[in-house]
Coordinates of C-alpha atoms in Angstrom, one line a residue:
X5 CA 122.8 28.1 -14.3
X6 CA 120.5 26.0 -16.7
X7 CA 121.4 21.7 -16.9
X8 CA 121.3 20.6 -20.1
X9 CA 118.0 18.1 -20.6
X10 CA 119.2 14.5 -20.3
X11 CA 118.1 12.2 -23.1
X12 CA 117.4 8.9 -21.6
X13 CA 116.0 6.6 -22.7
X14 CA 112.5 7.9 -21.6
X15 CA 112.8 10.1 -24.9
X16 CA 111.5 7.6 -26.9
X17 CA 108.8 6.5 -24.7
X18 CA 107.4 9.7 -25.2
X19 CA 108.0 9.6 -28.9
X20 CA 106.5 6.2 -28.7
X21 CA 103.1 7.9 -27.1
X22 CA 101.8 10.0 -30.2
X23 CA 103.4 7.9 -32.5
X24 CA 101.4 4.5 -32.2
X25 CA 97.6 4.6 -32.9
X26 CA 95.3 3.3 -30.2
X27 CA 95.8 -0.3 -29.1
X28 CA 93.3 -2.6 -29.3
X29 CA 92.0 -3.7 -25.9
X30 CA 93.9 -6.9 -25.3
X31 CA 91.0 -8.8 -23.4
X32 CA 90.5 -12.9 -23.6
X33 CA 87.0 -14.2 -22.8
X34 CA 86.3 -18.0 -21.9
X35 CA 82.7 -19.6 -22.4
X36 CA 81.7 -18.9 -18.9
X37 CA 81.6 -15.3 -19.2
X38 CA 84.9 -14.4 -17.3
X39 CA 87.9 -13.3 -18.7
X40 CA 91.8 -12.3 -19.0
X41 CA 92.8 -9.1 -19.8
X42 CA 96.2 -7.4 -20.3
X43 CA 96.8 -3.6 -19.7
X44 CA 99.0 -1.2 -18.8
X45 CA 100.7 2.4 -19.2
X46 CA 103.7 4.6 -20.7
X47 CA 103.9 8.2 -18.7
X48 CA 107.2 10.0 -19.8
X49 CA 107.3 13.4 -19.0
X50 CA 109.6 16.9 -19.2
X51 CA 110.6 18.3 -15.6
X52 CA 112.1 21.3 -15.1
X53 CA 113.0 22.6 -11.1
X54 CA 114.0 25.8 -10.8
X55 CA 115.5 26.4 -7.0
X56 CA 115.9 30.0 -7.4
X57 CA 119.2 29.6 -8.4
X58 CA 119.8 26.4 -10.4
X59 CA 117.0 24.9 -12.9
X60 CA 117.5 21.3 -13.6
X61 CA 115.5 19.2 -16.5
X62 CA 115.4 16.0 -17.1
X63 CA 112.5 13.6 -18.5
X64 CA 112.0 11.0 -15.9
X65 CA 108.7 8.5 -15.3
X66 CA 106.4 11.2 -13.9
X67 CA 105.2 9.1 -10.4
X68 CA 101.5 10.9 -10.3
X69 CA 100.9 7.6 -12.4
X70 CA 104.1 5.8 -12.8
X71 CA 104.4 3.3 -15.7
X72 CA 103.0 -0.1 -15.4
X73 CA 101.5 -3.7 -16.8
X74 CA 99.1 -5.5 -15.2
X75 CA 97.1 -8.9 -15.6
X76 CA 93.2 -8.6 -14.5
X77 CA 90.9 -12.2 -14.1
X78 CA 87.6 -11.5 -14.0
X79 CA 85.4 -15.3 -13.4
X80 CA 81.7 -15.6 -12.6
X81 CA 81.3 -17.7 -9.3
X82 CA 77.7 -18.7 -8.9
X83 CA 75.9 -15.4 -8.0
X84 CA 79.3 -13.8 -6.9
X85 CA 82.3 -12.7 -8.9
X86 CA 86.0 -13.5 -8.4
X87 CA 88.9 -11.4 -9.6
X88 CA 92.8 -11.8 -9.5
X89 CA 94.9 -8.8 -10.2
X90 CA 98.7 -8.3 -10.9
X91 CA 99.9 -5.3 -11.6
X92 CA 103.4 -3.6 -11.7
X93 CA 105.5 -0.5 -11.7
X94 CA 108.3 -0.6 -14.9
X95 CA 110.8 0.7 -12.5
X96 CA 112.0 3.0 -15.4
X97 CA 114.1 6.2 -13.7
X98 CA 111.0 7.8 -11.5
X99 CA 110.6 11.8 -11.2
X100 CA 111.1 11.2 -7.2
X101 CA 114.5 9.6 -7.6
X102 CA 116.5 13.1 -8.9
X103 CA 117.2 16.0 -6.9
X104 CA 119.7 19.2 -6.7
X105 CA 123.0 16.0 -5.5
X106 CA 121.9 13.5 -8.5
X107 CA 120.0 10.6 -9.1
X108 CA 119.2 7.9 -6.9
X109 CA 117.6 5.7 -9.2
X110 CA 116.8 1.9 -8.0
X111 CA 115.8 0.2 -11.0
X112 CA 112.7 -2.7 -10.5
X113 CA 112.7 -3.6 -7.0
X114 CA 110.3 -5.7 -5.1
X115 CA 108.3 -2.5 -3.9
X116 CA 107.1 -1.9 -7.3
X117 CA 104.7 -4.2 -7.3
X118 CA 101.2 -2.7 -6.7
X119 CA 99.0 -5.3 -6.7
X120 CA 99.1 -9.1 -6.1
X121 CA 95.4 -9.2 -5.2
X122 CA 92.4 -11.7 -4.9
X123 CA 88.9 -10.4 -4.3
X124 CA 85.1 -12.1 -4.2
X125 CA 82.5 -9.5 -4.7
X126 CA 78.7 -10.3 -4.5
X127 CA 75.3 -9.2 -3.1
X128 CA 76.8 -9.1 0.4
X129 CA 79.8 -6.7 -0.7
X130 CA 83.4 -7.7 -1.2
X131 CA 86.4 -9.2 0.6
X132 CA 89.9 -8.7 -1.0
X133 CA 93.1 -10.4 0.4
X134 CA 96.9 -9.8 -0.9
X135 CA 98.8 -6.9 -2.0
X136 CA 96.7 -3.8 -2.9
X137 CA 94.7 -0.7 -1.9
X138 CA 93.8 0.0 1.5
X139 CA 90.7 1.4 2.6
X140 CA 92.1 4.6 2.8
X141 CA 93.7 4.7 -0.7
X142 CA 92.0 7.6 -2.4
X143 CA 90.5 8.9 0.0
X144 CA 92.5 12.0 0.1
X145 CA 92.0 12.5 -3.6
X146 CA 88.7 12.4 -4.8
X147 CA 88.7 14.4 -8.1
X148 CA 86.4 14.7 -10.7
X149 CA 88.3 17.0 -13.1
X150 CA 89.9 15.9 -15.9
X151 CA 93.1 17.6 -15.1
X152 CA 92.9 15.8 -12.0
X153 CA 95.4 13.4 -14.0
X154 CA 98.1 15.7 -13.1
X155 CA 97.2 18.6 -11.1
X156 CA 95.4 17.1 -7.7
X157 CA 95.9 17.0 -4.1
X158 CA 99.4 15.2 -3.8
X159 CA 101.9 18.4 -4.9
X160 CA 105.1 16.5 -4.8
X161 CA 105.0 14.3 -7.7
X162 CA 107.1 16.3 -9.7
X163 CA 110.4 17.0 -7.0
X164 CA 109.6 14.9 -4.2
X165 CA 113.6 14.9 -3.2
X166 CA 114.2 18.4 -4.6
X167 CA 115.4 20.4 -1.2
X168 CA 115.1 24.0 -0.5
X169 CA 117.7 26.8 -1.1
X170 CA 118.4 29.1 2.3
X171 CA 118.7 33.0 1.9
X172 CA 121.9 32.2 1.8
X173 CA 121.7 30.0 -1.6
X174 CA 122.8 26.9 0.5
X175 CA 120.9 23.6 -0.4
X176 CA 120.3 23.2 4.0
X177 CA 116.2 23.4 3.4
X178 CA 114.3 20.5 3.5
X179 CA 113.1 18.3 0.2
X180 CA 109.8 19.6 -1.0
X181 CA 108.5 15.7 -0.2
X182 CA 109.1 16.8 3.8
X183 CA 106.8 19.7 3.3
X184 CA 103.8 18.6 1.8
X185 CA 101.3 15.6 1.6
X186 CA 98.1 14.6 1.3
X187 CA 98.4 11.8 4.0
X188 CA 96.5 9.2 1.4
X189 CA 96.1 5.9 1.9
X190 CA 98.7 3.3 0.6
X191 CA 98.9 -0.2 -0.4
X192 CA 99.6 -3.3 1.7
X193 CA 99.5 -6.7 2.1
X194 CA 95.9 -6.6 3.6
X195 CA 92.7 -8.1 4.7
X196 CA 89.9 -5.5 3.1
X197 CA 86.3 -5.7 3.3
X198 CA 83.7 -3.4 1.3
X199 CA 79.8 -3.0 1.9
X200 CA 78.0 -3.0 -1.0
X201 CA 76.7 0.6 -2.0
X202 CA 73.7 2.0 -0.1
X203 CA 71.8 5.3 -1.7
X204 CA 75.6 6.5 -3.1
X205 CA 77.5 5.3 0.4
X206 CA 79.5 2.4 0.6
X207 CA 81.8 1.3 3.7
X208 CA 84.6 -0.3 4.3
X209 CA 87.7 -1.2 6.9
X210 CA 90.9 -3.1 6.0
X211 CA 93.9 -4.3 8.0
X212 CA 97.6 -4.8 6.2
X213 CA 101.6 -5.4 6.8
X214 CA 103.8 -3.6 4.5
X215 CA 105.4 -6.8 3.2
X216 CA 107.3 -5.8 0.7
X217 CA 109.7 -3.5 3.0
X218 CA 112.6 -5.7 5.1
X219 CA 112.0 -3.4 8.1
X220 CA 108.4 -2.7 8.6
X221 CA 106.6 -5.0 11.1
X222 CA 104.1 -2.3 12.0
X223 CA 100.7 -3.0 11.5
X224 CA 98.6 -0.4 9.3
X225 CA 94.3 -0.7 9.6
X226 CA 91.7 1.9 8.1
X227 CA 88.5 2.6 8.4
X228 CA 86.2 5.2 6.4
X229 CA 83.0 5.6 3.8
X230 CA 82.6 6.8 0.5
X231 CA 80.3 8.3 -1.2
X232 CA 78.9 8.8 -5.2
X233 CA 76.5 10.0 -7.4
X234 CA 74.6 11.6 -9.9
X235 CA 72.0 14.3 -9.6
X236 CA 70.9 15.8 -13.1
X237 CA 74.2 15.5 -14.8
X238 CA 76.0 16.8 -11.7
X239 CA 78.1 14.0 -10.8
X240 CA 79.8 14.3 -6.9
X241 CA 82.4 12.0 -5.4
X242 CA 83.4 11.9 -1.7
X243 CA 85.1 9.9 1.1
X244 CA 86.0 10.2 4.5
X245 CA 88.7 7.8 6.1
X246 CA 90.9 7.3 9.4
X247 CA 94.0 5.2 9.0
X248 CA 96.6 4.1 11.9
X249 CA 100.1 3.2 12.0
X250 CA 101.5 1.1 14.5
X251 CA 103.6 -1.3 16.3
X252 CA 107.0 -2.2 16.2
X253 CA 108.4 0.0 19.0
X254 CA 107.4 3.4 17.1
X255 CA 105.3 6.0 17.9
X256 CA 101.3 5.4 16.8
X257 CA 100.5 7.5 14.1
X258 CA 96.5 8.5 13.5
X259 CA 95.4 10.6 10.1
X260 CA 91.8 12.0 9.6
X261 CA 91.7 12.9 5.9
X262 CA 88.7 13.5 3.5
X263 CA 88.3 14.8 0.3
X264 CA 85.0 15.9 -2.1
X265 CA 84.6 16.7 -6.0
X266 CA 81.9 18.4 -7.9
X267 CA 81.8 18.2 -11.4
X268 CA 79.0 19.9 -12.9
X269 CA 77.0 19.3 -16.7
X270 CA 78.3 22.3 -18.3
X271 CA 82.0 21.0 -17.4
X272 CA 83.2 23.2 -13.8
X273 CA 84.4 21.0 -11.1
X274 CA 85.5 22.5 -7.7
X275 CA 87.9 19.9 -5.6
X276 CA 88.2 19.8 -1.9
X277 CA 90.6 17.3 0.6
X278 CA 92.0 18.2 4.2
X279 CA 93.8 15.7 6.3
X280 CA 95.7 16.3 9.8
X281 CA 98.0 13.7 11.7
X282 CA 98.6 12.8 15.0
X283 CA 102.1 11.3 16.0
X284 CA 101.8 10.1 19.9
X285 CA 105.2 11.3 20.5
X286 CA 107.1 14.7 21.7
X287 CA 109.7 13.8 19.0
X288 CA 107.6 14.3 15.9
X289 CA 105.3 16.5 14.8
X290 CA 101.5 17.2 13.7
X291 CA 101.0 18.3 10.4
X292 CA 97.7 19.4 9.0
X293 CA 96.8 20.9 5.6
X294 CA 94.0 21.9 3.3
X295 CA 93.2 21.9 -0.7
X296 CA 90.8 23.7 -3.0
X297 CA 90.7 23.8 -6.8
X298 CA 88.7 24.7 -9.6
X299 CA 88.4 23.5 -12.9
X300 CA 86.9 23.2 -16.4
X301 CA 86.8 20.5 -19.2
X302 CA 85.0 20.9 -22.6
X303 CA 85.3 18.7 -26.1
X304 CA 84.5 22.0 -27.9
X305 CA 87.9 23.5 -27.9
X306 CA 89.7 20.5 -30.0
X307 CA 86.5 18.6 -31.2
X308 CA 88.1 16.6 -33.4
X309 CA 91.3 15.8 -31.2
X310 CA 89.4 15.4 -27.7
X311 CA 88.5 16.9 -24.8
X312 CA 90.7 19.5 -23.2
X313 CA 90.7 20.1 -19.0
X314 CA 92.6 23.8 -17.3
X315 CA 92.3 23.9 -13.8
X316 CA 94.1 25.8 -10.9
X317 CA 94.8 24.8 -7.2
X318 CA 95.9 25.8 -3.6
X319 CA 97.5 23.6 -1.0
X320 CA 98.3 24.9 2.6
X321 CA 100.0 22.9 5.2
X322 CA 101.2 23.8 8.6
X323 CA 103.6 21.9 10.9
X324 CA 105.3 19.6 8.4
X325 CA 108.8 18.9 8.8
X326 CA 109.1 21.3 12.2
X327 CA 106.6 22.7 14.7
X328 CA 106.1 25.9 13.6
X329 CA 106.4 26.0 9.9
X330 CA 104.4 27.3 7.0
X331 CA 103.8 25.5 3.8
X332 CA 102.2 26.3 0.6
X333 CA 101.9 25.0 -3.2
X334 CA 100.0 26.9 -6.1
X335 CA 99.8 25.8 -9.4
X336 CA 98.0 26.0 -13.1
X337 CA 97.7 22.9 -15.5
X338 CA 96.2 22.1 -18.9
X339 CA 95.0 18.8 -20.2
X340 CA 94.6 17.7 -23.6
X341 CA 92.9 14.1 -24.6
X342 CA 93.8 12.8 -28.3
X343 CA 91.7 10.6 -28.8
X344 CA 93.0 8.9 -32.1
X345 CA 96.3 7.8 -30.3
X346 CA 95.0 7.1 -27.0
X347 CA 97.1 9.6 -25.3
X348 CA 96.7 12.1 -22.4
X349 CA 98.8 15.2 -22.8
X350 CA 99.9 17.5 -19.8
X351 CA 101.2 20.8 -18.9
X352 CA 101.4 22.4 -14.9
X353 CA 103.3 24.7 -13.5
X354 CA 103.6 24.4 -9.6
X355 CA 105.1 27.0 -7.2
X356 CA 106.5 25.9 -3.5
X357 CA 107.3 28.0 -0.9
X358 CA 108.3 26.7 2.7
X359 CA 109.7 28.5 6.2
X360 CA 110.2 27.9 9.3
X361 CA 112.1 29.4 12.6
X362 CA 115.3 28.3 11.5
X363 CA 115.8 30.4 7.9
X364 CA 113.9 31.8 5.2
X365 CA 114.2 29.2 2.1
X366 CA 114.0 30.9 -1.6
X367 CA 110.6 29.4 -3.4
X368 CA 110.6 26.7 -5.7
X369 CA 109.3 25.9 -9.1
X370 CA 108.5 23.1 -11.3
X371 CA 107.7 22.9 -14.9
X372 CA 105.7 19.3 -16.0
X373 CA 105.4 18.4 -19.9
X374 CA 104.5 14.7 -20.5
X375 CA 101.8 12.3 -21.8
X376 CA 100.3 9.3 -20.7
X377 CA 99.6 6.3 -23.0
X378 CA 97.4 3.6 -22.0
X379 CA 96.6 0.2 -23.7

């Protein structure tokens, strides 16, 4: 049985996308050489989930880069630099909210907010206080491809709270957001410091509270290096990070994760990550997983419209959810730039398949349309 395609009011966002021309950067400089700068981003997309019985669409936010505005300040300090960032989510009805039982959407909360963040950067490196990246963030997804915007290491995007049918066509499985991650970093509410960049390398460690929760009082620290460069026209990316979770009368949680991206002149990339987690308790368990993709980009195809990225990739995971269980995700995307409106077009399809001891759960697969416009 097919759901008929909700129009919300996310419709016209999209239409919004391609119908308005470029905006002009909206940027404010003083006579000091600093400046104000206003941005943000529109990413309405298509979703269809097919559980192997039911397919469901709707056009939700897609949350592999959630709408947002932020504020950037950007003021010379002497021979250092200081910069204030606000940034938010829209809170518009996310692509994680829906699922098989309905919606669960929220609206703008608090935990939207993604950065509230002050930083000093100079010779010596750079401190950042407030809410905003951990060391760890991006460290699990390190991609170089240009269909990286919506095909990379974190599979679950699309149908995060989607759940699993059984063999017998019950929904008793678990959501496809229980079977697969990347074990990325997050952000916090931290105390961050950053080495300035030695041959490519730079380091870093940071320490944060998840503030913007009422019931976390765990403490969250990372540690890690990345790396990047050019060689020729070959450009790599790369980074390494460990990342604990703590405190609070629960179990300490440890993740290794890494990730590395290749993306060569003549337009192939080939994208790595692994991660594995540790959970010091009998009660939980310890998932691992790896990812590989390959991909290609080229202005040639459209060179008039922009440039066009087709990629595919392969996650594997074992443990997540129960000891013992299997976990996979395959999937094919295309990405198409138009440069006139400022827009970044998508299309992936994604396949998941899960078991464990307990049952054999029917595969599932999701269908992504949307674009992304920036200003």
């Amino acid at each position: 049985m097919t759901k008929t395609l909700r129009a919300v009011s996310l419709t016209a966002l999209m239409v919004s996308a391609f119908a308005a021309p470029a905006a002009a950067e909206l940027k404010y400089e003083n006579n000091s050489g600093g400046y104000v700068k206003l941005y943000g981003q529109l990413n309405p997309a298509i979703i269809s989930v097919d559980d192997g019985q039911e397919t469901e669409t709707n056009v939700r936010d897609y949350d592999a880069s959630n709408s947002r505005v932020g504020l950037e300040v950007i003021q010379p300090y002497g021979a250092n630099t200081f910069q204030f960032r606000f940034e938010t989510a829209l809170g518009l009805p996310n692509s994680t909210e829906t699922s098989q039982l309905g919606n669960d959407f929220g609206g703008w909360t608090r935990q939207d907010i993604r950065h509230v963040d002050f930083s000093l950067k100079g010779d010596w490196g750079k401190v950042s206080a407030g809410q905003g990246s951990m060391f760890a963030d991006g460290a699990a997804e390190q991609d170089l491809s240009y269909v990286g915007l919506a095909l990379y290491s974190f599979t679950a995007d699309s149908n995060f709270s989607f759940l699993f049918r059984d063999s017998a066509g019950v929904l008793s499985g678990p959501t496809v957001g229980d079977t697969t991650d990347d074990f990325d970093g997050s952000r916090r509410a931290r105390i961050r410091y950053d080495t300035p960049s030695f041959n490519g390398f730079s380091f870093g460690a940071a320490w944060g509270r998840n503030v913007l929760a009422d019931d976390d009082d765990r403490d969250y620290y990372d540690f890690g290096t990345y790396y990047s460069n050019e060689f020729a026209g070959t450009k790599v990316n790369a980074a390494l990070a460990y990342q604990v979770r703590e405190g609070d009368g629960s179990a300490k949680r440890e993740d290794l994760i890494g990730s590395a991206s290749v993306l060569l002149q003549s337009g192939l990339s080939f994208t790595v990550a692994a991660g594995t987690r540790d959970v010091d308790s009998d009660m939980d368990t310890d998932p691992n997983y790896y990812y590989a993709k390959v991909a290609y980009e080229t202005e040639d195809w459209l060179p008039n419209v922009g440039k066009t990225g087709i990629g595919v990739h392969y996650w594997d995971g074992a443990d997540f959810n129960t000891d013992g269980s299997d976990s996979s995700v395959w999937g094919v995307g295309v990405a198409q730039r138009i440069e006139e409106y400022n827009v970044d077009t998508y299309l992936t399809y994604q396949n998941y398949a899960y078991d464990d001891s307990t049952n054999d759960f029917d595969d599932l697969s999701t269908i992504v349309l949307g674009a992304r416009w920036r200003f």
